[in-house]
Short mmCIF file of C-alpha atoms in Angstrom, two decimals:
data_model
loop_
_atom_site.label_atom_id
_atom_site.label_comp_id
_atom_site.label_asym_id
_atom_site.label_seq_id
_atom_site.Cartn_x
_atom_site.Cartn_y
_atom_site.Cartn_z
CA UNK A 1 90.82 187.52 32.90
CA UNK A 2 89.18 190.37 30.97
CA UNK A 3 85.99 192.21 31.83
CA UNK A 4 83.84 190.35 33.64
CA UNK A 5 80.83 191.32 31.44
CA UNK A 6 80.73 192.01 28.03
CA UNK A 7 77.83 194.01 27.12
CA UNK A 8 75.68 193.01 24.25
CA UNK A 9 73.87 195.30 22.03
CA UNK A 10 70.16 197.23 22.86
CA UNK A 11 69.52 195.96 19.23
CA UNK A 12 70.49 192.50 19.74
CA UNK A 13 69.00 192.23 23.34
CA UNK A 14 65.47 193.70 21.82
CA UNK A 15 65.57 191.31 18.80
CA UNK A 16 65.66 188.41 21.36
CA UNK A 17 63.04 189.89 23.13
CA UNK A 18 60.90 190.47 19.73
CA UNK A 19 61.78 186.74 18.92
CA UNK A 20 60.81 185.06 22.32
CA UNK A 21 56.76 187.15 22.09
CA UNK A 22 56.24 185.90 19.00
CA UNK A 23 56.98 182.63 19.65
CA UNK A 24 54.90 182.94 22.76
CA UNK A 25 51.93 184.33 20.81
CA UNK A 26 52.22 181.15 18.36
CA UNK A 27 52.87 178.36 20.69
CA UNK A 28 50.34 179.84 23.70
CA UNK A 29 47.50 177.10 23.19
CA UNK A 30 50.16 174.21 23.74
CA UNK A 31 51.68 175.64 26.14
CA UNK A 32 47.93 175.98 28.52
CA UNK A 33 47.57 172.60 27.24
CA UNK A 34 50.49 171.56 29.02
CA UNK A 35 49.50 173.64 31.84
CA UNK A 36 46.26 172.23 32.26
CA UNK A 37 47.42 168.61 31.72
CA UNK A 38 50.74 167.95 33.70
CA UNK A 39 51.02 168.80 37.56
CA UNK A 40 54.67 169.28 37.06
CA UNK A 41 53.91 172.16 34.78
CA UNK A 42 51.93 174.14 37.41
CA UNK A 43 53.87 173.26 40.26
CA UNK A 44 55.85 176.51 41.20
CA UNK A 45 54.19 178.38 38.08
CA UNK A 46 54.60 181.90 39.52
CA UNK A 47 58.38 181.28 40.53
CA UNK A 48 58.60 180.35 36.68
CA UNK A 49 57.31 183.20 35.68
CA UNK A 50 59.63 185.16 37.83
CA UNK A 51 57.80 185.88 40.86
CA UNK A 52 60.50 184.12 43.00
CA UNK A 53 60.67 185.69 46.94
CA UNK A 54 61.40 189.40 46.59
CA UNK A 55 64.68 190.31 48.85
CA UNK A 56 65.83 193.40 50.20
CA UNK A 57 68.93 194.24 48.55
CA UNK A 58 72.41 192.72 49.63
CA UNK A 59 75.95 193.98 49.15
CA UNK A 60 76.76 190.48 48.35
CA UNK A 61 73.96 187.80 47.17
CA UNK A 62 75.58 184.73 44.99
CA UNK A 63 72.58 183.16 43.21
CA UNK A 64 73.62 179.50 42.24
CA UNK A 65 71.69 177.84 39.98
CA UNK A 66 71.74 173.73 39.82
CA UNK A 67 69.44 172.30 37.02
CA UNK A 68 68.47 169.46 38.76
CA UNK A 69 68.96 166.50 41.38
CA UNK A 70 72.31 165.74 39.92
CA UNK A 71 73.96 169.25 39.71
CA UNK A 72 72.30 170.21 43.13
CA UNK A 73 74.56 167.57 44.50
CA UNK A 74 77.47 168.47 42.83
CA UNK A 75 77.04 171.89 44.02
CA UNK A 76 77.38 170.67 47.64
CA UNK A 77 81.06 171.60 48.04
CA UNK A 78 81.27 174.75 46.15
CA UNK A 79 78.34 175.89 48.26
CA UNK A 80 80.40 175.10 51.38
CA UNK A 81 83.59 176.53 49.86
CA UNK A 82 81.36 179.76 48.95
CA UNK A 83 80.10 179.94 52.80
CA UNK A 84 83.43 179.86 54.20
CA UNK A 85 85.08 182.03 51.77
CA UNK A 86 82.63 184.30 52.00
CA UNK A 87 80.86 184.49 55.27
CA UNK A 88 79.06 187.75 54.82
CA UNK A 89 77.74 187.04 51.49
CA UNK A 90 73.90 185.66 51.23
CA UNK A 91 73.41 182.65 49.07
CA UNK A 92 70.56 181.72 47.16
CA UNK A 93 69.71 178.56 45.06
CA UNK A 94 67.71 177.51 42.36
CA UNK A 95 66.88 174.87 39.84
CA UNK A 96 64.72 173.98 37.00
CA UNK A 97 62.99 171.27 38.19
CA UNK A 98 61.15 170.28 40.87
CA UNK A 99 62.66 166.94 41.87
CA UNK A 100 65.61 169.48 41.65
CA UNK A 101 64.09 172.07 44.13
CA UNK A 102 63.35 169.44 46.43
CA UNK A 103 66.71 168.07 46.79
CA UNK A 104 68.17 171.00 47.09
CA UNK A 105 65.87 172.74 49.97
CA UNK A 106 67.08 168.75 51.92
CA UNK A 107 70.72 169.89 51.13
CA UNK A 108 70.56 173.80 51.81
CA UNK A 109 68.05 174.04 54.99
CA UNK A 110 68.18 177.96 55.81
CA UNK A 111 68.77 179.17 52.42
CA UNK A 112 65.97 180.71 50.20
CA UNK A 113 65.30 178.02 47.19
CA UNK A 114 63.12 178.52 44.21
CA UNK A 115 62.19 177.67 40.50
CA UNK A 116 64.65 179.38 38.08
CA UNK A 117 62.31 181.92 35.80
CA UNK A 118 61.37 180.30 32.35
CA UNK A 119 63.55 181.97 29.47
CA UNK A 120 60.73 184.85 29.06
CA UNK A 121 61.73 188.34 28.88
CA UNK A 122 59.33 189.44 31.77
CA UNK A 123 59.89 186.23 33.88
CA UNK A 124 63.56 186.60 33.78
CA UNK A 125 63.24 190.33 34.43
CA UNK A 126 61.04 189.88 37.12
CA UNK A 127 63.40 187.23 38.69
CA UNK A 128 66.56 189.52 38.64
CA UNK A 129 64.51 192.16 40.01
CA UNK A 130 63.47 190.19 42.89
CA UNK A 131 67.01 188.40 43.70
CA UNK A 132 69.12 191.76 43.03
CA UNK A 133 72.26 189.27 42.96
CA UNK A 134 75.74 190.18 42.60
CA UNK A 135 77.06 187.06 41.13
CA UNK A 136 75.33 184.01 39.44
CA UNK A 137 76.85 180.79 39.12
CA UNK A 138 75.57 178.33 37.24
CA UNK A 139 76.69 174.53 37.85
CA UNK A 140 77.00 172.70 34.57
CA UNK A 141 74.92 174.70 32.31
CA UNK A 142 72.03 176.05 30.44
CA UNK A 143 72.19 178.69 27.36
CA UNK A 144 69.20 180.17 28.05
CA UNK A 145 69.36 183.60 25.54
CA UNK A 146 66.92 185.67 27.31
CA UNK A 147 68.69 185.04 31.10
CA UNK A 148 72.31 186.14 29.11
CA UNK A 149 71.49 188.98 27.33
CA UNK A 150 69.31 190.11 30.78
CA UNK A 151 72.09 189.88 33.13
CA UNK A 152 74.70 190.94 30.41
CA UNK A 153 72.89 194.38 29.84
CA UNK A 154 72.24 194.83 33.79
CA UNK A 155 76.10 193.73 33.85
CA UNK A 156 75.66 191.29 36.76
CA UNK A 157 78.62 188.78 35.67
CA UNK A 158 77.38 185.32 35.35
CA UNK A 159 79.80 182.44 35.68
CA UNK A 160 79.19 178.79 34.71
CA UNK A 161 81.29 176.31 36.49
CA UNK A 162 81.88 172.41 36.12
CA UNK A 163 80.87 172.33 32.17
CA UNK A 164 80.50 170.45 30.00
CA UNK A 165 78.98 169.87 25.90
CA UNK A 166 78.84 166.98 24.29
CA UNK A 167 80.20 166.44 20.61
CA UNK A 168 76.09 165.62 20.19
CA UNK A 169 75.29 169.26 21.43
CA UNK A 170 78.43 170.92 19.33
CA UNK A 171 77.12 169.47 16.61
CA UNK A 172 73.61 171.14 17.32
CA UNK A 173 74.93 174.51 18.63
CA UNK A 174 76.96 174.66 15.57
CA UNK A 175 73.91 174.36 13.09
CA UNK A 176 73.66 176.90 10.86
CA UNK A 177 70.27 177.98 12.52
CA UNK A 178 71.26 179.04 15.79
CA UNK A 179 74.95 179.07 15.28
CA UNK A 180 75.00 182.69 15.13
CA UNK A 181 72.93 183.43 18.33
CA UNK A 182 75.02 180.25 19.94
CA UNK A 183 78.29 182.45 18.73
CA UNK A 184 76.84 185.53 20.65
CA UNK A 185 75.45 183.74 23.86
CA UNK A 186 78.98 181.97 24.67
CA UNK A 187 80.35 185.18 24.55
CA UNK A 188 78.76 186.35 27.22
CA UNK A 189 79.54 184.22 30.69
CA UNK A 190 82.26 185.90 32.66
CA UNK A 191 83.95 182.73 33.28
CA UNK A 192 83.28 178.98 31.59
CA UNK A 193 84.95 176.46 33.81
CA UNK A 194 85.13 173.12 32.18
CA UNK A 195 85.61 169.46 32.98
CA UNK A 196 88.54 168.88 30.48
CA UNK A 197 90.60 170.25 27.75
CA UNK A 198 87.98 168.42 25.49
CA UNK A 199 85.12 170.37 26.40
CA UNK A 200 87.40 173.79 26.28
CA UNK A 201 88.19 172.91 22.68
CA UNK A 202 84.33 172.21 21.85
CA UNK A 203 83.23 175.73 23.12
CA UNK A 204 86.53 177.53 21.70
CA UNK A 205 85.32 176.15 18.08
CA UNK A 206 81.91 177.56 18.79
CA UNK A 207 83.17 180.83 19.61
CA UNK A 208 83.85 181.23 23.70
CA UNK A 209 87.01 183.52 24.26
CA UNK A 210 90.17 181.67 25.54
CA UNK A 211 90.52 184.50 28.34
CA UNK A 212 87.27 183.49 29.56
CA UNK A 213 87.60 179.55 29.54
CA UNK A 214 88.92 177.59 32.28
CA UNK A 215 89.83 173.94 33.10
CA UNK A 216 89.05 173.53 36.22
CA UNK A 217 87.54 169.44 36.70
CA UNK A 218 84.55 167.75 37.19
CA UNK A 219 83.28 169.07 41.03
CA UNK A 220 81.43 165.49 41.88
CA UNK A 221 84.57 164.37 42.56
CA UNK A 222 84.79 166.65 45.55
CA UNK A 223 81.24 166.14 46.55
CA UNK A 224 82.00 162.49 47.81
CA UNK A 225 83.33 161.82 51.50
CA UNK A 226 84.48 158.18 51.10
CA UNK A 227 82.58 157.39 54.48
CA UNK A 228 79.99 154.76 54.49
CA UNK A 229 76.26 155.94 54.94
CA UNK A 230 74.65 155.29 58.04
CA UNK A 231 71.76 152.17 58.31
CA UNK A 232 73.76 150.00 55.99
CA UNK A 233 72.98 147.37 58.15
CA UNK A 234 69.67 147.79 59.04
CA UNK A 235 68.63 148.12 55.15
CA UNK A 236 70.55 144.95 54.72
CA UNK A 237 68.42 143.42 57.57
CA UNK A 238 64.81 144.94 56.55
CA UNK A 239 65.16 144.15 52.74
CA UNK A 240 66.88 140.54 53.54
CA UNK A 241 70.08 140.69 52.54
CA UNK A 242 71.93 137.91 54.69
CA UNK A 243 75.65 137.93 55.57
CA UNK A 244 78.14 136.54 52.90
CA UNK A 245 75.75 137.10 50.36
CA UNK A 246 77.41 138.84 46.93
CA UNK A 247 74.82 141.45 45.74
CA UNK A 248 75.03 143.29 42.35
CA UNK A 249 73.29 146.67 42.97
CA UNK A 250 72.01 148.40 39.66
CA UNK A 251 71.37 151.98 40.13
CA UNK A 252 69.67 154.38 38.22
CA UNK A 253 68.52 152.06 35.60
CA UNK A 254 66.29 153.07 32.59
CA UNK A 255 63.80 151.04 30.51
CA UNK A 256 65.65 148.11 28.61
CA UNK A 257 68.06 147.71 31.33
CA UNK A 258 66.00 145.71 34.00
CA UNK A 259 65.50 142.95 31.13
CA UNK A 260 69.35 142.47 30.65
CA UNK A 261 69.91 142.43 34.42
CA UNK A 262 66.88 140.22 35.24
CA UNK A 263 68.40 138.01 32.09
CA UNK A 264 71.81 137.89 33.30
CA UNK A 265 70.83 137.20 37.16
CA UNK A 266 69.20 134.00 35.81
CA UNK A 267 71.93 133.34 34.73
CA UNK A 268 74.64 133.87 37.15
CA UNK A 269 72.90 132.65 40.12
CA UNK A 270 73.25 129.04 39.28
CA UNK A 271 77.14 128.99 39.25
CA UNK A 272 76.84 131.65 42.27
CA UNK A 273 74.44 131.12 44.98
CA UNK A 274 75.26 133.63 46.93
CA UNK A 275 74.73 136.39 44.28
CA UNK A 276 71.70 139.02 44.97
CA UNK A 277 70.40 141.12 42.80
CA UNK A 278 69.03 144.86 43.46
CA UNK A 279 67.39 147.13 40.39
CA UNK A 280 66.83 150.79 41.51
CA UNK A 281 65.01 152.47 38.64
CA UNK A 282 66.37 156.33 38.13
CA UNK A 283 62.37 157.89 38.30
CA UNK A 284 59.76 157.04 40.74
CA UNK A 285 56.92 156.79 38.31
CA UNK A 286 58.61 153.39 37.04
CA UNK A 287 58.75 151.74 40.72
CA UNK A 288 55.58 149.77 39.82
CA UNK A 289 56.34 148.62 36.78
CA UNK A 290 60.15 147.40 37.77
CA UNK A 291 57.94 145.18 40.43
CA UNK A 292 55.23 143.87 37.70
CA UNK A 293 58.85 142.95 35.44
CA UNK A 294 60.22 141.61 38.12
CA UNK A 295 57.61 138.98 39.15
CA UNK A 296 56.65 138.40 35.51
CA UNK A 297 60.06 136.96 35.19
CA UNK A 298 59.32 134.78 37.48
CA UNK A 299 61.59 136.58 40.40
CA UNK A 300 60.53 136.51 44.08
CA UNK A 301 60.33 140.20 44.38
CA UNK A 302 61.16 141.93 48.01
CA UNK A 303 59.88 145.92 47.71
CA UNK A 304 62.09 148.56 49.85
CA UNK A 305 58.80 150.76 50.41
CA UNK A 306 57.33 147.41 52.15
CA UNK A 307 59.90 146.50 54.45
CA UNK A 308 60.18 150.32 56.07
CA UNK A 309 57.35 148.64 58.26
CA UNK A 310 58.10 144.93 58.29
CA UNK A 311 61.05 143.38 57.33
CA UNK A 312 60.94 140.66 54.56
CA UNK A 313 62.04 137.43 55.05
CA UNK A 314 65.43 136.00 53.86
CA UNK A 315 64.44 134.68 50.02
CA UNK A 316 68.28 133.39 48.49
CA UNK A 317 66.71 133.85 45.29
CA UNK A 318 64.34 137.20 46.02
CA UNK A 319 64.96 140.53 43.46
CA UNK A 320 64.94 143.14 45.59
CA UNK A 321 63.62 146.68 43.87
CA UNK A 322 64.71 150.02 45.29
CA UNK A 323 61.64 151.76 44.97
CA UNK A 324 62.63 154.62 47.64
CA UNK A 325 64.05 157.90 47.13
CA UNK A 326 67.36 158.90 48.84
CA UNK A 327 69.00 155.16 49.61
CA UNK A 328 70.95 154.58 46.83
CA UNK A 329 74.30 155.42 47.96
CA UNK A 330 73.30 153.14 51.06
CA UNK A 331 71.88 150.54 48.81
CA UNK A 332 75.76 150.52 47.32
CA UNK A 333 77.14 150.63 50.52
CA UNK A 334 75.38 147.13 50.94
CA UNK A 335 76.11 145.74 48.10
CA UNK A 336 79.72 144.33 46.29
CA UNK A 337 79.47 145.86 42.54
CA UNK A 338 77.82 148.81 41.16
CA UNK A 339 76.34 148.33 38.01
CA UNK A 340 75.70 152.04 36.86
CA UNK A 341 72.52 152.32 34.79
CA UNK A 342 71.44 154.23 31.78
CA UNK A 343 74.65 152.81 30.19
CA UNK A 344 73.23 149.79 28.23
CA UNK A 345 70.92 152.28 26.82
CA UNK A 346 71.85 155.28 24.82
CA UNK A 347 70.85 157.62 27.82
CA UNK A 348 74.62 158.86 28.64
CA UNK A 349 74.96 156.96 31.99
CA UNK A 350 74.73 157.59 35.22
CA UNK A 351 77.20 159.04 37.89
CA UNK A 352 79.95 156.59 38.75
CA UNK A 353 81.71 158.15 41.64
CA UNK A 354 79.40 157.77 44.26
CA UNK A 355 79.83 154.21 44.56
CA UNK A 356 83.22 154.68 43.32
CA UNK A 357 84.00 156.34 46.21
CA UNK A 358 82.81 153.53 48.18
CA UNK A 359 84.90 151.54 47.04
CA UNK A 360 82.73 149.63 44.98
CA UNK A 361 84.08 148.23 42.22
CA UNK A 362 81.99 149.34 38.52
CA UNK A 363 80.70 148.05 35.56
CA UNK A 364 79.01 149.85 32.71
CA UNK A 365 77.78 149.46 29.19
CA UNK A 366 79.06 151.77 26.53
CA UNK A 367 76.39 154.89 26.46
CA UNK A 368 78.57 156.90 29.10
CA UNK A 369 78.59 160.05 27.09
CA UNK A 370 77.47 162.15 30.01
CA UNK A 371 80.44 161.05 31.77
CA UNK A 372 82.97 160.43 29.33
CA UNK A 373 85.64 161.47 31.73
CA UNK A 374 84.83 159.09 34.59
CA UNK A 375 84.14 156.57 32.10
CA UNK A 376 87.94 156.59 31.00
CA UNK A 377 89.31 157.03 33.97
CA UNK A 378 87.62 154.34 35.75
CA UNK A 379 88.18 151.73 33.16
CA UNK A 380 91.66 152.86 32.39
CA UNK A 381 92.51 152.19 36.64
CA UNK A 382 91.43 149.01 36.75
CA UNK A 383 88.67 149.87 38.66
CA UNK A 384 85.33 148.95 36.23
CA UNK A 385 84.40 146.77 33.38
CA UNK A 386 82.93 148.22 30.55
CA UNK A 387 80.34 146.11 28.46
CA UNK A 388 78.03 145.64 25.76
CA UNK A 389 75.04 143.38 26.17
CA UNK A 390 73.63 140.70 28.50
CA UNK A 391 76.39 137.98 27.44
CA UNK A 392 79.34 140.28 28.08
CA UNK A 393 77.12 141.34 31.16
CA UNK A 394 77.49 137.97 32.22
CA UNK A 395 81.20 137.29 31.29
CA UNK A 396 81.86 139.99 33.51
CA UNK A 397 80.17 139.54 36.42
CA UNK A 398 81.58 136.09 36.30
CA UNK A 399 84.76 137.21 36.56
CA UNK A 400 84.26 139.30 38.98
CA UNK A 401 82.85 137.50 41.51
CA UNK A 402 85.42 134.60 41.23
CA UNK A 403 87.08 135.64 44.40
CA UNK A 404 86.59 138.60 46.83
CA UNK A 405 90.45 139.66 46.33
CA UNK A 406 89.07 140.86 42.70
CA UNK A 407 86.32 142.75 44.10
CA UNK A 408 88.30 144.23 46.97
CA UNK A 409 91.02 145.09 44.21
CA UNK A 410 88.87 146.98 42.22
CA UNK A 411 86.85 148.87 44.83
CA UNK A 412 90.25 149.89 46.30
CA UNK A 413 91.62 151.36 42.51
CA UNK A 414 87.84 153.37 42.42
CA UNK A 415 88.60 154.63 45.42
CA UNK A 416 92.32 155.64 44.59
CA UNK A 417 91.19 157.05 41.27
CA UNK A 418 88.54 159.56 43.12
CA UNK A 419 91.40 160.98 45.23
CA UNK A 420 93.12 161.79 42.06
CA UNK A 421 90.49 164.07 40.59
CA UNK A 422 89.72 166.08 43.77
CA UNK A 423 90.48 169.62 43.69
CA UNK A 424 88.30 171.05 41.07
CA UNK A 425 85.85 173.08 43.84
CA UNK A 426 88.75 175.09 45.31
CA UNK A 427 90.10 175.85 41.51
CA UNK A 428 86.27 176.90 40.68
CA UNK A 429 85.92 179.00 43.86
CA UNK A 430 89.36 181.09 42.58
CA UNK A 431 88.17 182.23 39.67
CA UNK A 432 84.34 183.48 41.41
CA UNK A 433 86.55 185.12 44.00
CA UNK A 434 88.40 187.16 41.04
CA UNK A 435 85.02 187.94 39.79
CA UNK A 436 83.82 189.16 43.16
CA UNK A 437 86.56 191.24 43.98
CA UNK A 438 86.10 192.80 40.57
CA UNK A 439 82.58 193.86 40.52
CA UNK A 440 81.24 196.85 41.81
CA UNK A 441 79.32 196.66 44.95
#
C-alpha cells in the first residue's frame, strides 16, 4: 500500500470550495423551502451543519460512517472486530439519515452517534474539528467532494470499505461533466475495499489506483448469526399464524409489488390452503395504505401494530401486513419462503441474506442490481428462484410449495451459500489496521 493520503492541491481544494458557495448562494430559497416544509430536513439540522458533539482529543478516535439503516447493519461486525482489535481506540458513528441514526444509536448503545455534516465547506470543517478523528471509515460509500478534499488536506486517511458502483453510477461518474472531479475524488481514499473484482474494474476505469483497491467481500455476510430470533412463536400466535400453515413472507416491498403478491395469493391459495401470506412494506409512511390495498382486494386483513395488544383471531384466508419496525427478520423466521421485495420493481432489491441465513429458501424478480452478487450466488446454489411477473410468481411458488423436502432443500443451500462468503470483516479490518499503524499519532 502506498501513502495513506495523497494530498490534493490548495488550488483544487479552494476551487471546490468557490464552487459549493455559489451554488449555495443560487439554490438558498429551495433549500429554506425544504427546511420549512419537511421535518426530516430539520431534524438534526445543527449536526448537519457540523455542529456534531465537540470531543476532547483522542490518540485514537475511528469515525465510521454508515449511510443508512442498511449499512449501519452491515457495519455491526466490523464495529465489533474494530473494538476488539483495538480496545483503546474510541469509536464514533454516523449516518446520513435519520432512520439511519436511529438504528444505529439501538445497535451502538454507549457510543457517541450523530448526523454526518452536509457536503458544505464550513459544515464539514466544523465536523472534523469537533471529532478530531484519526481514521474514517466509511461503509459502502458516498463521494462527497468537499468531505475528501477536507480530510485529504488535514491528511486524516479515509478508508471506504464493503463498496460497491453500479454500471448505472459508472456510467454517470464517467460523464464528461464531473468525470474530471470524479477522476480526482477516487484518488483520494486511502483504501477502497470492494465487493468483487467487478466493482474493482468499474472504479479502476474511472481512475482509482490499483495500490489502493482491494477485494475484500460483501460484510453482510458476516453480519448474520444463523440463530433464530427470539418471539417467533409468540408473533406467530398474536398475528394468527396457526401450526402447519405455509406462509410466504414479502419483505421490504415497494409500490407495484403488493398488487402482484395480493394477485398471485388469490391465486395460489385455492390449490394450497394452507398458504399465508405476509406483505411488509420497506417505509413506514406506506403501512396505511398496504392495509387500504389489502382490504380493497377483498383480503381479510390482520395488522401487526393491532395485535401487540390483542391477538387476532385465526382467519385461514387473513393478509397479514407488517406494519412494525424491527420484526422482519422474525417475521422470516415464521414464515417458509422469503420473497425479497423491491425486485419486481426497478428499485435494485432488497438484502437477501438475512433470511438466507435462516434458512429460508428465496425468490426474487429481476431488479437485483443492488445486490448483483447475492443475486448470482443465490440462484446459481439452488437456493432461490428468480422471476419476472405475477404468472412466473405463481409458477414458482407452486413449485415450491409442492412438498416441504423442496423448501427444506433450498433453505439448507441459502444457508450453505452464506457460510461461503464469510470472511470479508476480518480481510477489511487488515487493511484499517495497516492504515493505523501507519499514521502519525
Amino acid at each position: 500500500m502506498t501513502e495513506s493520503t495523497h494530498k490534493p492541491s490548495l488550488a483544487i481544494a479552494l476551487s471546490v470550495d468557490l464552487l459549493y458557495i455559489l451554488l449555495t448562494l443560487v439554490a438558498w430559497p429551495v433549500l429554506l423551502i425544504l427546511f420549512l416544509a419537511r421535518k426530516k430536513w430539520r431534524d438534526g439540522f445543527w449536526e448537519r451543519m457540523g455542529l456534531v458533539p465537540r470531543l476532547a482529543p483522542h490518540p485514537c478516535r475511528i469515525w465510521v460512517h454508515a449511510i443508512s439503516v442498511g449499512e449501519s447493519e452491515a457495519a455491526r461486525p466490523l464495529v465489533a472486530a474494530l473494538r476488539e482489535q483495538f480496545p483503546q481506540a474510541e469509536l464514533v458513528i454516523s449516518t446520513t439519515t435519520r432512520t439511519g441514526r436511529t438504528r444505529a444509536q439501538k445497535l451502538y448503545p454507549g457510543l457517541t452517534v450523530f448526523h454526518y455534516p452536509l457536503d458544505f465547506p464550513w459544515a464539514v470543517a466544523a465536523a472534523l474539528g469537533r471529532i478530531k478523528p484519526s481514521l474514517i471509515v466509511q461503509v459502502e460509500t458516498e463521494w462527497w467532494p468537499c468531505f475528501l478534499l477536507k480530510t485529504a488536506r488535514r491528511g486524516i486517511p479515509v478508508a471506504m470499505v464493503n463498496v460497491r458502483t453500479t454500471e448505472r453510477s459508472a456510467r454517470r461518474y464517467a460523464h464528461a461533466t464531473v468525470a474530471w472531479l470524479f477522476r480526482r475524488m477516487v484518488s483520494l481514499p486511502a483504501v477502497i475495499a470492494v465487493q468483487n473484482e467487478t466493482y474493482r474494474d468499474r472504479l479502476a476505469r474511472l481512475g482509482a489506483s490499483s495500490d489502493r483497491l482491494f477485494v475484500t467481500g460483501q460484510m453482510k455476510y458476516d453480519s448474520v448469526s444463523f440463530a433464530v430470533p427470539p418471539g417467533v412463536e409468540a408473533l406467530a400466535r398474536d398475528v394468527g399464524l396457526a401450526a402447519g400453515e405455509v406462509a410466504v413472507v414479502a419483505g421490504s416491498t415497494a409500490s407495484g409489488e403488493e398488487e402482484i403478491l395480493l394477485d398471485v395469493y388469490g391465486r395460489l391459495k385455492a390449490e394450497c390452503p394452507a398458504l399465508r401470506l405476509v406483505i411488509v412494506p420497506r417505509h413506514p409512511e406506506r403501512f396505511d395504505e398496504v392495509a387500504r390495498l389489502i382490504a380493497s382486494r377483498g383480503f381479510a386483513l390482520v395488522r401487526r401494530s393491532q395485535t401487540k395488544s390483542q391477538p387476532a383471531a385465526h382467519d385461514p384466508a387473513a393478509v397479514i401486513l407488517g406494519d412494525t419496525m424491527g420484526e422482519l427478520m422474525t417475521f422470516y423466521a415464521a414464515g417458509a419462503v422469503a420473497y425479497i421485495g423491491r425486485s419486481l420493481v426497478p428499485l435494485g432489491g432488497s438484502n437477501p441474506i438475512d433470511p438466507a441465513s435462516l434458512e429460508r429458501p428465496l425468490v426474487f424478480g429481476p431488479h437485483m442490481f443492488n445486490f448483483p452478487e447475492a443475486q448470482e450466488l443465490f440462484a446459481n446454489s439452488g437456493a432461490a428462484r428468480m422471476v419476472a411477473d405475477a404468472d412466473s410468481l405463481t409458477n414458482a411458488l407452486r413449485e415450491m410449495l409442492q412438498s416441504r423436502n423442496i423448501l427444506a432443500e433450498m433453505g439448507r443451500r441459502a444457508r450453505d451459500a452464506v457460510r461461503t462468503r464469510q470472511g470479508a470483516t476480518a480481510r477489511n479490518v487488515a487493511l484499517l489496521a495497516d492504515l493505523l499503524h501507519r499514521t502519525p499519532s
